[in-house]
Amino acid sequence: MGSRLILSLVCALVLCAGHTALRADARARLPLARVAAGSFRPLLAPSSDGEPRAVSVRSFWLMTRPVRNDEFLAFVSRHPRYRRDNIPRAFADAQYLLRFETPTRLGGGARPLQPVTLVSWFAARAFCESHALRLPSEAEWEWAAAASETLADARRDDAFRRRILDWYARPVGELPDVPHGPKNLYGIADLHGVVWEWVEDFNADVMVADGRSRADTAAQNRFMCGAGALRADDVQDYPAFLRLGFRSSLQASYTTKSLGFRCARDDRASAQKERP
Amino acid sequence: MSWSSSRARAWILAFSLAAASAVRADPPSAPAALPSDSIYHLSMALRDPQGKLAQLAAWRGHPVLIAMVYTSCKSVCPLIVADLKRIEAALSPVARERTRVLLVSLDARRDDTGALRKFVERHRLDPRRWLVATPAPGDVRPLAALLGVRYRALPNGELLHTPLIALLDGGGTPRARLEGVGTNASELIAAIEGTAKPSGVTAAAAR
C-alpha cells in the first residue's frame, strides 16, 4: 500500500513538474495592448488586376515593447534545444545569441532589460509559441506602427515620418532598455527607434528586380506567378520602403545585432472568423 | 490489487501522454544523426494523394529535388514540373534511379488529396520517385522559410511565389539551388551526379 502510494505520489509530482514547466512561460506575462481594427494601403498592395487594394487588419493584441534579454534567457533555459550550443544551424546562423556571455547566462554584454537581438525567425517564433502567442503578420505590424501618439494612421504626418527617418539614419549604438520611447495611440512603444523586428510573413516581400538575373522583363515575369501584381502605392512612405527592403533581404536563419521581435495574439472578439 | 495496478498503469499512460505533448510543444525536433544544417530538423507531416501521411524526411538517404508549387497555378508551376522532368531526363541512369522529387504544396487549404491526384495524373508523375504532398497550413511558411521560397497570397486566391528547385543530399542538407524557370541546370545536374554516387559517405565527403 505504502509503495503504491509513493508510486502515485512520484507520478503526481512528475506530472506537476511537467505542467509547471510548460505553464511557466505563459505565467511570466508579457505586456500586451489591443490594436483596433483598421484598413489601410500598405506600401506594396497585393492586387490581382493591377489596382492596389487596401488590406484589412482585424483587431489584435501586440506586445507594448520588444522581447527582452531576460525573457529570452528564461525561454532558452526552459527549452534547451533553442540554446545557441544546441540549435541546428538550419534554424539559426552562427551569431545566434552571441551577445550572451554563455549559452545560459547574460553576463556583461547583454543587460536584462535590453531588447534581445541576434535571434532568428525560427527562434523568435518558438519563443512566442511558448507563451501561447505568435509573431505579428507584416500587415498587423505595419498597421500598429502607422500610429503616432494621437493618430491611428500617421504615415502622412511629416513630423512623425521625419522622426522615424532620423532613427534609420542614426548608426546603431548600444541598445537602450525597453520600453524606451513614447507610447503610441494604443500604448505601444518602440515600434520605431530601437530595433528592427521580425514578422511572421517576412518572406512575403518579394523584390523581383534584384539585378542578379539577366533583367529582361520577360524573364522577370517568368520568375513569378502573377508577376507585376505588387505595386507601390505611396512612394512618399520611405520608412516603409526601407523596412520592405530590409525584410526582403532576410533569410529565416539570419540574425543581426539590430533585429529583434515582439509577439502578438488574436483578439478573441475578432478571431471567430477564419484567418486568411 | 488489480485496481491499483490498473491505476498505476493509468498514471504511466497519463505521464507518457504528458511527455508526448511536452515534446510536441517544441516543434523543431533533432534526431541524433542529422547534420546541423539539414532541413529535416523541421519535423512536419505531409498528406499524399492517397490521403496517407508522409514525413518531410520520407526520402532521407536519397538525393531529393524539392520544390514548392500549388496545383491550381497556371503559369509558373507547370514550368517548374517541366524543369524537373528535364533535369531528371538529363541524369545518368544510376543517378536517376537514386534521385527523388518532392513537390510540396504552398496552398494547404485548397490542395486536398483530390487536387493532388489530378495534378499527378495531369503531369504523369511516377509515384515511385515523385511525391506531391500538402502540409498542414501552419507548416507552409516554415518550410518556405527554410528553403528560401518567398510567397504572398493575392486577393484572387493566386499565390505570388519565387520558383525554386533545391537539391537536398541524403541528410537533408541543401547542396544546390535553381532559381527561376527555364534556367540552365547544368550545375544542379552535376551536383546531383555528385550527391547520388552510391554509398553513404557522400554527405560527409562533400563537406
CSV table of C-alpha atoms in Angstrom, one decimal:
chain,number,residue,atom,x,y,z
A,1,MET,CA,0.0,0.0,0.0
A,2,GLY,CA,2.7,2.4,1.1
A,3,SER,CA,4.8,1.7,-2.0
A,4,ARG,CA,1.7,2.2,-4.2
A,5,LEU,CA,1.1,5.5,-2.5
A,6,ILE,CA,4.7,6.6,-3.1
A,7,LEU,CA,4.5,5.5,-6.8
A,8,SER,CA,1.3,7.6,-7.3
A,9,LEU,CA,2.9,10.5,-5.4
A,10,VAL,CA,6.1,10.3,-7.5
A,11,CYS,CA,4.0,10.2,-10.7
A,12,ALA,CA,1.9,13.1,-9.5
A,13,LEU,CA,5.0,15.1,-8.7
A,14,VAL,CA,6.4,14.4,-12.1
A,15,LEU,CA,3.2,15.4,-13.7
A,16,CYS,CA,3.0,18.6,-11.7
A,17,ALA,CA,6.6,19.4,-12.6
A,18,GLY,CA,6.0,18.8,-16.2
A,19,HIS,CA,2.9,21.0,-16.1
A,20,THR,CA,4.7,23.8,-14.3
A,21,ALA,CA,7.5,23.7,-16.9
A,22,LEU,CA,5.0,24.1,-19.7
A,23,ARG,CA,2.9,26.7,-18.0
A,24,ALA,CA,5.7,28.7,-16.5
A,25,ASP,CA,6.4,30.5,-19.8
A,26,ALA,CA,2.7,31.5,-20.1
A,27,ARG,CA,2.7,32.8,-16.5
A,28,ALA,CA,5.6,35.2,-17.0
A,29,ARG,CA,3.1,37.6,-18.6
A,30,LEU,CA,4.3,39.7,-21.5
A,31,PRO,CA,2.7,43.1,-21.7
A,32,LEU,CA,0.1,43.3,-24.5
A,33,ALA,CA,-2.1,46.1,-25.8
A,34,ARG,CA,-5.1,45.9,-28.1
A,35,VAL,CA,-4.7,47.4,-31.5
A,36,ALA,CA,-8.1,48.4,-33.1
A,37,ALA,CA,-9.1,47.0,-36.5
A,38,GLY,CA,-8.3,49.1,-39.5
A,39,SER,CA,-8.0,49.2,-43.2
A,40,PHE,CA,-5.0,50.7,-44.9
A,41,ARG,CA,-3.0,50.5,-48.1
A,42,PRO,CA,0.4,49.1,-47.4
A,43,LEU,CA,3.4,50.2,-49.5
A,44,LEU,CA,3.1,47.1,-51.7
A,45,ALA,CA,-0.5,46.5,-52.0
A,46,PRO,CA,-1.5,43.0,-53.1
A,47,SER,CA,-3.6,43.1,-56.3
A,48,SER,CA,-4.9,40.7,-58.9
A,49,ASP,CA,-5.8,43.3,-61.5
A,50,GLY,CA,-3.2,46.0,-61.2
A,51,GLU,CA,-5.2,48.1,-58.9
A,52,PRO,CA,-3.6,48.3,-55.4
A,53,ARG,CA,-6.0,47.2,-52.8
A,54,ALA,CA,-6.5,48.1,-49.2
A,55,VAL,CA,-5.6,45.5,-46.6
A,56,SER,CA,-7.9,45.0,-43.6
A,57,VAL,CA,-6.4,44.2,-40.3
A,58,ARG,CA,-8.7,42.7,-37.6
A,59,SER,CA,-8.2,43.9,-34.0
A,60,PHE,CA,-5.4,42.0,-32.3
A,61,TRP,CA,-3.0,42.3,-29.3
A,62,LEU,CA,0.6,43.2,-29.6
A,63,MET,CA,3.4,43.5,-27.0
A,64,THR,CA,3.9,47.0,-25.9
A,65,ARG,CA,7.7,46.7,-26.2
A,66,PRO,CA,10.2,44.3,-27.9
A,67,VAL,CA,11.0,41.0,-26.1
A,68,ARG,CA,14.0,41.5,-23.7
A,69,ASN,CA,17.2,39.5,-23.0
A,70,ASP,CA,15.9,38.3,-19.6
A,71,GLU,CA,12.8,36.9,-21.2
A,72,PHE,CA,14.7,35.1,-23.9
A,73,LEU,CA,17.2,33.7,-21.5
A,74,ALA,CA,14.3,32.2,-19.5
A,75,PHE,CA,13.0,30.7,-22.7
A,76,VAL,CA,16.2,29.0,-23.7
A,77,SER,CA,16.7,27.8,-20.1
A,78,ARG,CA,13.3,26.0,-20.3
A,79,HIS,CA,13.7,24.9,-23.9
A,80,PRO,CA,17.4,23.9,-24.2
A,81,ARG,CA,17.1,22.9,-27.8
A,82,TYR,CA,17.0,26.7,-28.6
A,83,ARG,CA,20.3,27.4,-26.7
A,84,ARG,CA,23.0,28.6,-29.0
A,85,ASP,CA,25.0,25.5,-28.4
A,86,ASN,CA,22.1,23.2,-29.4
A,87,ILE,CA,20.1,24.8,-32.1
A,88,PRO,CA,20.5,23.3,-35.6
A,89,ARG,CA,22.3,25.6,-38.0
A,90,ALA,CA,19.3,25.3,-40.2
A,91,PHE,CA,17.3,27.4,-37.7
A,92,ALA,CA,19.9,30.0,-36.6
A,93,ASP,CA,23.2,31.2,-38.0
A,94,ALA,CA,26.5,31.1,-36.2
A,95,GLN,CA,25.9,34.6,-34.5
A,96,TYR,CA,22.7,33.5,-32.8
A,97,LEU,CA,22.6,34.9,-29.2
A,98,LEU,CA,26.3,35.7,-29.2
A,99,ARG,CA,25.7,38.7,-27.0
A,100,PHE,CA,25.0,36.3,-24.2
A,101,GLU,CA,28.2,35.5,-22.3
A,102,THR,CA,27.4,31.8,-22.2
A,103,PRO,CA,24.5,29.8,-23.6
A,104,THR,CA,22.8,30.1,-20.2
A,105,ARG,CA,24.0,33.4,-18.8
A,106,LEU,CA,23.6,37.0,-20.0
A,107,GLY,CA,26.9,38.4,-18.5
A,108,GLY,CA,28.1,41.9,-19.1
A,109,GLY,CA,27.3,42.1,-22.8
A,110,ALA,CA,23.6,41.8,-22.6
A,111,ARG,CA,21.6,43.8,-19.9
A,112,PRO,CA,18.4,42.0,-18.8
A,113,LEU,CA,16.1,44.8,-20.0
A,114,GLN,CA,17.6,45.4,-23.4
A,115,PRO,CA,15.7,44.1,-26.4
A,116,VAL,CA,17.0,40.7,-27.4
A,117,THR,CA,18.7,40.7,-30.8
A,118,LEU,CA,20.8,38.2,-32.8
A,119,VAL,CA,17.7,36.0,-32.8
A,120,SER,CA,16.5,34.1,-35.9
A,121,TRP,CA,12.9,33.9,-37.2
A,122,PHE,CA,12.6,30.3,-36.1
A,123,ALA,CA,13.7,31.1,-32.5
A,124,ALA,CA,11.5,34.2,-32.3
A,125,ARG,CA,8.6,32.2,-33.5
A,126,ALA,CA,9.2,29.4,-30.9
A,127,PHE,CA,9.5,32.0,-28.1
A,128,CYS,CA,6.1,33.4,-28.9
A,129,GLU,CA,4.6,29.9,-29.2
A,130,SER,CA,6.0,29.0,-25.8
A,131,HIS,CA,3.9,31.9,-24.4
A,132,ALA,CA,0.8,30.8,-26.4
A,133,LEU,CA,1.4,33.8,-28.6
A,134,ARG,CA,2.6,34.2,-32.3
A,135,LEU,CA,4.6,36.7,-34.3
A,136,PRO,CA,2.5,39.5,-35.8
A,137,SER,CA,1.9,39.5,-39.5
A,138,GLU,CA,3.5,42.1,-41.6
A,139,ALA,CA,0.2,43.9,-42.1
A,140,GLU,CA,-0.5,43.8,-38.4
A,141,TRP,CA,2.9,45.2,-37.6
A,142,GLU,CA,2.8,47.9,-40.2
A,143,TRP,CA,-0.7,48.9,-39.1
A,144,ALA,CA,0.3,49.2,-35.4
A,145,ALA,CA,3.5,51.1,-36.5
A,146,ALA,CA,1.5,53.6,-38.5
A,147,ALA,CA,0.1,55.0,-35.3
A,148,SER,CA,1.5,58.1,-33.7
A,149,GLU,CA,0.7,59.3,-30.2
A,150,THR,CA,-2.6,60.8,-31.5
A,151,LEU,CA,-3.4,59.3,-34.9
A,152,ALA,CA,-4.1,55.7,-36.0
A,153,ASP,CA,-2.6,56.3,-39.4
A,154,ALA,CA,0.0,59.0,-39.1
A,155,ARG,CA,2.0,57.9,-42.2
A,156,ARG,CA,1.3,61.1,-43.9
A,157,ASP,CA,2.2,63.2,-40.9
A,158,ASP,CA,5.5,64.9,-41.8
A,159,ALA,CA,6.8,65.2,-38.2
A,160,PHE,CA,6.1,61.6,-37.5
A,161,ARG,CA,7.8,60.4,-40.7
A,162,ARG,CA,10.8,62.6,-40.1
A,163,ARG,CA,11.3,61.2,-36.6
A,164,ILE,CA,11.3,57.7,-38.0
A,165,LEU,CA,13.7,58.6,-40.7
A,166,ASP,CA,16.1,60.2,-38.2
A,167,TRP,CA,16.3,57.0,-36.4
A,168,TYR,CA,17.0,55.0,-39.6
A,169,ALA,CA,19.8,57.5,-40.3
A,170,ARG,CA,21.5,57.1,-36.9
A,171,PRO,CA,24.1,54.4,-36.6
A,172,VAL,CA,23.2,51.5,-34.3
A,173,GLY,CA,24.8,52.2,-30.9
A,174,GLU,CA,24.2,50.5,-27.6
A,175,LEU,CA,20.6,49.4,-27.3
A,176,PRO,CA,18.5,51.1,-24.6
A,177,ASP,CA,16.5,49.3,-22.1
A,178,VAL,CA,12.9,48.9,-23.2
A,179,PRO,CA,10.3,50.4,-23.1
A,180,HIS,CA,12.3,53.4,-24.2
A,181,GLY,CA,10.4,55.8,-26.5
A,182,PRO,CA,7.0,57.4,-26.3
A,183,LYS,CA,3.8,55.2,-26.4
A,184,ASN,CA,1.6,55.4,-29.4
A,185,LEU,CA,-2.2,55.7,-29.6
A,186,TYR,CA,-2.6,52.1,-28.3
A,187,GLY,CA,0.1,52.3,-25.6
A,188,ILE,CA,2.7,50.5,-27.7
A,189,ALA,CA,6.3,51.7,-27.6
A,190,ASP,CA,9.4,51.3,-29.7
A,191,LEU,CA,8.0,50.1,-33.0
A,192,HIS,CA,10.4,52.7,-34.3
A,193,GLY,CA,13.6,53.9,-32.9
A,194,VAL,CA,15.2,50.9,-31.1
A,195,VAL,CA,15.4,47.7,-33.2
A,196,TRP,CA,14.1,46.2,-36.5
A,197,GLU,CA,11.5,43.4,-35.8
A,198,TRP,CA,10.7,40.0,-37.3
A,199,VAL,CA,7.2,39.5,-38.6
A,200,GLU,CA,5.6,36.1,-39.4
A,201,ASP,CA,5.4,36.6,-43.1
A,202,PHE,CA,8.7,38.4,-43.6
A,203,ASN,CA,9.2,36.2,-46.7
A,204,ALA,CA,6.1,37.6,-48.4
A,205,ASP,CA,8.1,40.5,-49.5
A,206,VAL,CA,9.4,39.7,-53.0
A,207,MET,CA,11.7,42.1,-54.7
A,208,VAL,CA,11.6,40.9,-58.3
A,209,ALA,CA,14.2,43.1,-59.9
A,210,ASP,CA,17.2,42.2,-57.8
A,211,GLY,CA,19.6,42.6,-60.6
A,212,ARG,CA,21.1,39.1,-60.3
A,213,SER,CA,19.2,37.7,-63.2
A,214,ARG,CA,19.6,39.0,-66.8
A,215,ALA,CA,17.0,41.6,-66.1
A,216,ASP,CA,14.8,41.4,-69.2
A,217,THR,CA,11.2,41.9,-68.3
A,218,ALA,CA,10.1,38.6,-69.9
A,219,ALA,CA,12.5,36.8,-67.6
A,220,GLN,CA,11.2,38.7,-64.6
A,221,ASN,CA,7.6,37.7,-65.5
A,222,ARG,CA,8.7,34.1,-65.6
A,223,PHE,CA,10.1,34.4,-62.0
A,224,MET,CA,6.7,34.9,-60.5
A,225,CYS,CA,3.2,33.6,-60.6
A,226,GLY,CA,1.1,36.6,-61.2
A,227,ALA,CA,4.1,38.8,-61.8
A,228,GLY,CA,3.8,42.5,-61.6
A,229,ALA,CA,0.9,42.2,-59.2
A,230,LEU,CA,2.6,44.1,-56.4
A,231,ARG,CA,2.6,47.8,-56.9
A,232,ALA,CA,4.0,50.5,-54.8
A,233,ASP,CA,1.1,52.6,-53.5
A,234,ASP,CA,2.7,55.5,-51.8
A,235,VAL,CA,6.2,56.4,-52.9
A,236,GLN,CA,6.4,59.0,-50.2
A,237,ASP,CA,6.4,56.4,-47.4
A,238,TYR,CA,10.1,56.0,-47.4
A,239,PRO,CA,10.3,54.4,-44.0
A,240,ALA,CA,8.0,51.6,-45.2
A,241,PHE,CA,10.2,51.2,-48.3
A,242,LEU,CA,13.3,50.8,-46.1
A,243,ARG,CA,11.5,48.1,-44.0
A,244,LEU,CA,10.4,46.3,-47.1
A,245,GLY,CA,13.9,46.3,-48.5
A,246,PHE,CA,15.3,45.1,-45.2
A,247,ARG,CA,12.7,42.2,-44.8
A,248,SER,CA,13.2,41.1,-48.4
A,249,SER,CA,16.9,40.7,-47.6
A,250,LEU,CA,16.3,38.3,-44.7
A,251,GLN,CA,16.5,34.6,-44.5
A,252,ALA,CA,14.8,32.8,-41.6
A,253,SER,CA,18.1,31.7,-40.0
A,254,TYR,CA,19.7,35.1,-40.2
A,255,THR,CA,20.4,37.0,-37.0
A,256,THR,CA,21.6,40.7,-36.7
A,257,LYS,CA,22.6,42.9,-33.9
A,258,SER,CA,19.7,45.3,-34.6
A,259,LEU,CA,16.9,42.8,-35.3
A,260,GLY,CA,14.6,41.7,-32.5
A,261,PHE,CA,10.9,40.9,-32.3
A,262,ARG,CA,7.7,41.2,-30.3
A,263,CYS,CA,4.8,38.7,-30.0
A,264,ALA,CA,1.1,39.1,-30.8
A,265,ARG,CA,-2.2,37.2,-30.5
A,266,ASP,CA,-5.6,37.2,-32.0
A,267,ASP,CA,-8.3,39.4,-30.4
A,268,ARG,CA,-10.9,36.9,-29.2
A,269,ALA,CA,-13.7,39.2,-30.3
A,270,SER,CA,-12.4,39.2,-33.9
A,271,ALA,CA,-10.9,35.7,-34.0
A,272,GLN,CA,-14.2,33.9,-34.7
A,273,LYS,CA,-13.8,34.3,-38.4
A,274,GLU,CA,-11.1,32.1,-40.1
A,275,ARG,CA,-7.9,33.9,-40.6
A,276,PRO,CA,-6.8,34.2,-44.2
B,1,MET,CA,-4.8,-5.1,-6.1
B,2,SER,CA,-5.8,-5.2,-9.8
B,3,TRP,CA,-7.5,-1.8,-9.3
B,4,SER,CA,-4.3,-0.2,-8.0
B,5,SER,CA,-2.1,-1.7,-10.8
B,6,SER,CA,-4.5,-0.5,-13.4
B,7,ARG,CA,-4.4,2.8,-11.7
B,8,ALA,CA,-0.6,2.8,-11.8
B,9,ARG,CA,-0.9,2.0,-15.5
B,10,ALA,CA,-3.3,4.9,-15.9
B,11,TRP,CA,-0.7,7.1,-14.3
B,12,ILE,CA,2.0,5.8,-16.5
B,13,LEU,CA,-0.2,6.4,-19.5
B,14,ALA,CA,-1.0,9.9,-18.3
B,15,PHE,CA,2.7,10.5,-17.8
B,16,SER,CA,3.6,9.3,-21.3
B,17,LEU,CA,0.9,11.4,-22.8
B,18,ALA,CA,2.1,14.5,-20.9
B,19,ALA,CA,5.7,13.7,-22.0
B,20,ALA,CA,4.5,13.3,-25.6
B,21,SER,CA,2.6,16.6,-25.5
B,22,ALA,CA,5.6,18.3,-24.0
B,23,VAL,CA,7.7,17.1,-26.9
B,24,ARG,CA,5.1,18.3,-29.4
B,25,ALA,CA,5.1,21.8,-27.8
B,26,ASP,CA,8.6,22.2,-29.2
B,27,PRO,CA,8.2,21.9,-33.0
B,28,PRO,CA,11.8,21.5,-34.4
B,29,SER,CA,13.0,18.1,-33.2
B,30,ALA,CA,16.5,16.9,-33.7
B,31,PRO,CA,17.0,13.2,-34.3
B,32,ALA,CA,20.6,12.4,-33.4
B,33,ALA,CA,22.4,11.9,-36.7
B,34,LEU,CA,21.0,14.8,-38.7
B,35,PRO,CA,23.6,17.3,-39.9
B,36,SER,CA,23.1,20.7,-38.3
B,37,ASP,CA,22.1,22.4,-41.5
B,38,SER,CA,19.6,19.7,-42.5
B,39,ILE,CA,16.1,20.9,-43.3
B,40,TYR,CA,14.8,17.6,-41.9
B,41,HIS,CA,15.2,19.2,-38.5
B,42,LEU,CA,11.8,20.6,-39.4
B,43,SER,CA,9.6,17.6,-38.5
B,44,MET,CA,6.4,18.0,-40.4
B,45,ALA,CA,3.8,15.7,-41.8
B,46,LEU,CA,2.6,15.8,-45.4
B,47,ARG,CA,-0.6,14.4,-46.8
B,48,ASP,CA,0.0,12.5,-50.0
B,49,PRO,CA,-2.5,12.0,-52.9
B,50,GLN,CA,-3.9,8.8,-51.3
B,51,GLY,CA,-4.5,10.7,-48.1
B,52,LYS,CA,-1.7,8.9,-46.3
B,53,LEU,CA,0.7,10.9,-44.1
B,54,ALA,CA,4.3,11.1,-45.1
B,55,GLN,CA,7.2,12.8,-43.3
B,56,LEU,CA,9.2,15.6,-44.9
B,57,ALA,CA,12.2,13.3,-44.4
B,58,ALA,CA,10.5,10.4,-46.1
B,59,TRP,CA,13.3,10.1,-48.6
B,60,ARG,CA,16.2,10.6,-46.2
B,61,GLY,CA,19.2,8.8,-47.7
B,62,HIS,CA,18.3,9.8,-51.3
B,63,PRO,CA,19.2,12.9,-53.2
B,64,VAL,CA,16.0,14.9,-53.2
B,65,LEU,CA,14.9,17.6,-55.6
B,66,ILE,CA,12.4,19.7,-53.6
B,67,ALA,CA,10.1,22.5,-54.9
B,68,MET,CA,7.0,24.3,-53.6
B,69,VAL,CA,4.1,24.6,-56.0
B,70,TYR,CA,0.3,24.6,-55.9
B,71,THR,CA,-2.0,22.7,-58.1
B,72,SER,CA,-4.3,25.5,-59.4
B,73,CYS,CA,-1.3,27.5,-60.5
B,74,LYS,CA,-1.5,28.0,-64.2
B,75,SER,CA,1.6,29.9,-65.1
B,76,VAL,CA,4.9,29.1,-63.3
B,77,CYS,CA,4.2,25.8,-61.5
B,78,PRO,CA,3.8,23.7,-64.7
B,79,LEU,CA,7.1,25.1,-65.9
B,80,ILE,CA,8.7,24.0,-62.6
B,81,VAL,CA,7.5,20.5,-63.2
B,82,ALA,CA,8.7,20.7,-66.8
B,83,ASP,CA,12.1,21.8,-65.5
B,84,LEU,CA,12.2,18.9,-63.0
B,85,LYS,CA,11.4,16.4,-65.7
B,86,ARG,CA,14.1,17.9,-68.0
B,87,ILE,CA,16.6,17.6,-65.1
B,88,GLU,CA,15.6,14.0,-64.5
B,89,ALA,CA,16.0,13.2,-68.2
B,90,ALA,CA,19.5,14.6,-68.2
B,91,LEU,CA,20.7,12.4,-65.4
B,92,SER,CA,22.8,9.2,-65.7
B,93,PRO,CA,20.7,6.1,-65.2
B,94,VAL,CA,22.3,5.5,-61.8
B,95,ALA,CA,21.6,9.0,-60.5
B,96,ARG,CA,18.1,9.0,-61.9
B,97,GLU,CA,17.4,5.7,-60.1
B,98,ARG,CA,18.6,7.2,-56.8
B,99,THR,CA,17.0,10.7,-57.1
B,100,ARG,CA,13.6,11.5,-55.7
B,101,VAL,CA,11.4,14.5,-56.4
B,102,LEU,CA,9.3,16.1,-53.6
B,103,LEU,CA,6.7,18.8,-54.6
B,104,VAL,CA,5.2,20.4,-51.5
B,105,SER,CA,2.0,22.5,-51.9
B,106,LEU,CA,2.0,26.2,-51.0
B,107,ASP,CA,-1.8,26.1,-50.9
B,108,ALA,CA,-2.6,23.9,-47.9
B,109,ARG,CA,-6.2,25.0,-47.9
B,110,ARG,CA,-7.2,24.0,-51.4
B,111,ASP,CA,-4.7,21.3,-52.3
B,112,ASP,CA,-6.6,18.4,-50.9
B,113,THR,CA,-6.0,14.8,-51.9
B,114,GLY,CA,-8.3,15.1,-54.9
B,115,ALA,CA,-6.5,18.1,-56.3
B,116,LEU,CA,-3.1,16.3,-55.7
B,117,ARG,CA,-4.3,13.2,-57.5
B,118,LYS,CA,-5.4,15.3,-60.5
B,119,PHE,CA,-2.1,17.0,-60.6
B,120,VAL,CA,-0.2,13.7,-60.5
B,121,GLU,CA,-2.4,12.4,-63.4
B,122,ARG,CA,-2.1,15.6,-65.4
B,123,HIS,CA,1.6,15.6,-65.2
B,124,ARG,CA,2.0,11.8,-65.4
B,125,LEU,CA,4.3,11.7,-62.3
B,126,ASP,CA,5.8,8.4,-61.4
B,127,PRO,CA,4.7,7.8,-57.8
B,128,ARG,CA,7.8,5.6,-57.2
B,129,ARG,CA,10.1,8.5,-57.4
B,130,TRP,CA,7.8,11.6,-57.2
B,131,LEU,CA,5.8,12.7,-54.2
B,132,VAL,CA,3.3,15.6,-54.4
B,133,ALA,CA,2.0,16.4,-50.9
B,134,THR,CA,0.3,19.0,-48.8
B,135,PRO,CA,1.5,20.1,-45.4
B,136,ALA,CA,-0.7,21.4,-42.5
B,137,PRO,CA,-1.5,25.2,-43.1
B,138,GLY,CA,0.8,26.3,-40.3
B,139,ASP,CA,3.8,24.3,-41.7
B,140,VAL,CA,3.9,26.0,-45.2
B,141,ARG,CA,5.7,29.2,-44.1
B,142,PRO,CA,8.4,27.5,-42.0
B,143,LEU,CA,9.3,25.1,-44.9
B,144,ALA,CA,9.3,28.0,-47.4
B,145,ALA,CA,11.4,30.0,-45.0
B,146,LEU,CA,14.0,27.1,-44.7
B,147,LEU,CA,14.2,26.7,-48.5
B,148,GLY,CA,14.2,30.4,-49.2
B,149,VAL,CA,10.9,30.4,-51.1
B,150,ARG,CA,9.2,33.8,-50.8
B,151,TYR,CA,5.4,33.9,-51.3
B,152,ARG,CA,2.4,36.0,-50.8
B,153,ALA,CA,-1.4,35.3,-51.3
B,154,LEU,CA,-3.2,37.6,-53.7
B,155,PRO,CA,-6.8,38.7,-53.3
B,156,ASN,CA,-7.9,36.4,-56.2
B,157,GLY,CA,-6.5,33.3,-54.5
B,158,GLU,CA,-3.4,33.2,-56.6
B,159,LEU,CA,-0.1,32.9,-54.8
B,160,LEU,CA,2.8,35.1,-55.8
B,161,HIS,CA,5.9,33.0,-55.3
B,162,THR,CA,9.6,32.7,-56.3
B,163,PRO,CA,10.2,29.5,-58.2
B,164,LEU,CA,12.9,27.4,-56.7
B,165,ILE,CA,14.3,23.9,-57.1
B,166,ALA,CA,16.6,22.9,-54.3
B,167,LEU,CA,18.8,19.8,-54.2
B,168,LEU,CA,19.0,18.1,-50.8
B,169,ASP,CA,21.6,15.5,-50.1
B,170,GLY,CA,20.8,12.2,-48.2
B,171,GLY,CA,21.0,14.0,-44.9
B,172,GLY,CA,18.6,16.8,-45.9
B,173,THR,CA,21.3,19.5,-46.4
B,174,PRO,CA,20.7,21.8,-49.3
B,175,ARG,CA,23.5,21.4,-51.8
B,176,ALA,CA,22.4,23.4,-54.9
B,177,ARG,CA,19.5,25.6,-55.9
B,178,LEU,CA,18.0,26.6,-59.2
B,179,GLU,CA,16.0,29.9,-59.2
B,180,GLY,CA,13.6,30.9,-61.9
B,181,VAL,CA,12.2,28.6,-64.6
B,182,GLY,CA,13.9,27.6,-67.7
B,183,THR,CA,17.2,28.3,-66.0
B,184,ASN,CA,20.4,26.5,-67.1
B,185,ALA,CA,20.5,23.4,-64.9
B,186,SER,CA,23.9,22.0,-65.7
B,187,GLU,CA,25.4,22.9,-62.3
B,188,LEU,CA,22.5,21.4,-60.5
B,189,ILE,CA,22.7,18.2,-62.6
B,190,ALA,CA,26.4,17.9,-61.8
B,191,ALA,CA,25.6,18.3,-58.1
B,192,ILE,CA,23.1,15.5,-58.3
B,193,GLU,CA,25.5,13.3,-60.0
B,194,GLY,CA,28.0,14.0,-57.2
B,195,THR,CA,25.4,13.5,-54.4
B,196,ALA,CA,23.9,10.4,-56.0
B,197,LYS,CA,27.1,8.4,-56.0
B,198,PRO,CA,26.3,5.1,-54.3
B,199,SER,CA,27.5,4.5,-50.7
B,200,GLY,CA,26.7,6.5,-47.6
B,201,VAL,CA,30.0,8.5,-47.5
B,202,THR,CA,28.9,11.2,-49.9
B,203,ALA,CA,27.3,13.6,-47.4
B,204,ALA,CA,30.4,13.5,-45.2
B,205,ALA,CA,32.8,13.7,-48.1
B,206,ALA,CA,31.0,16.7,-49.6
B,207,ARG,CA,31.7,18.8,-46.5
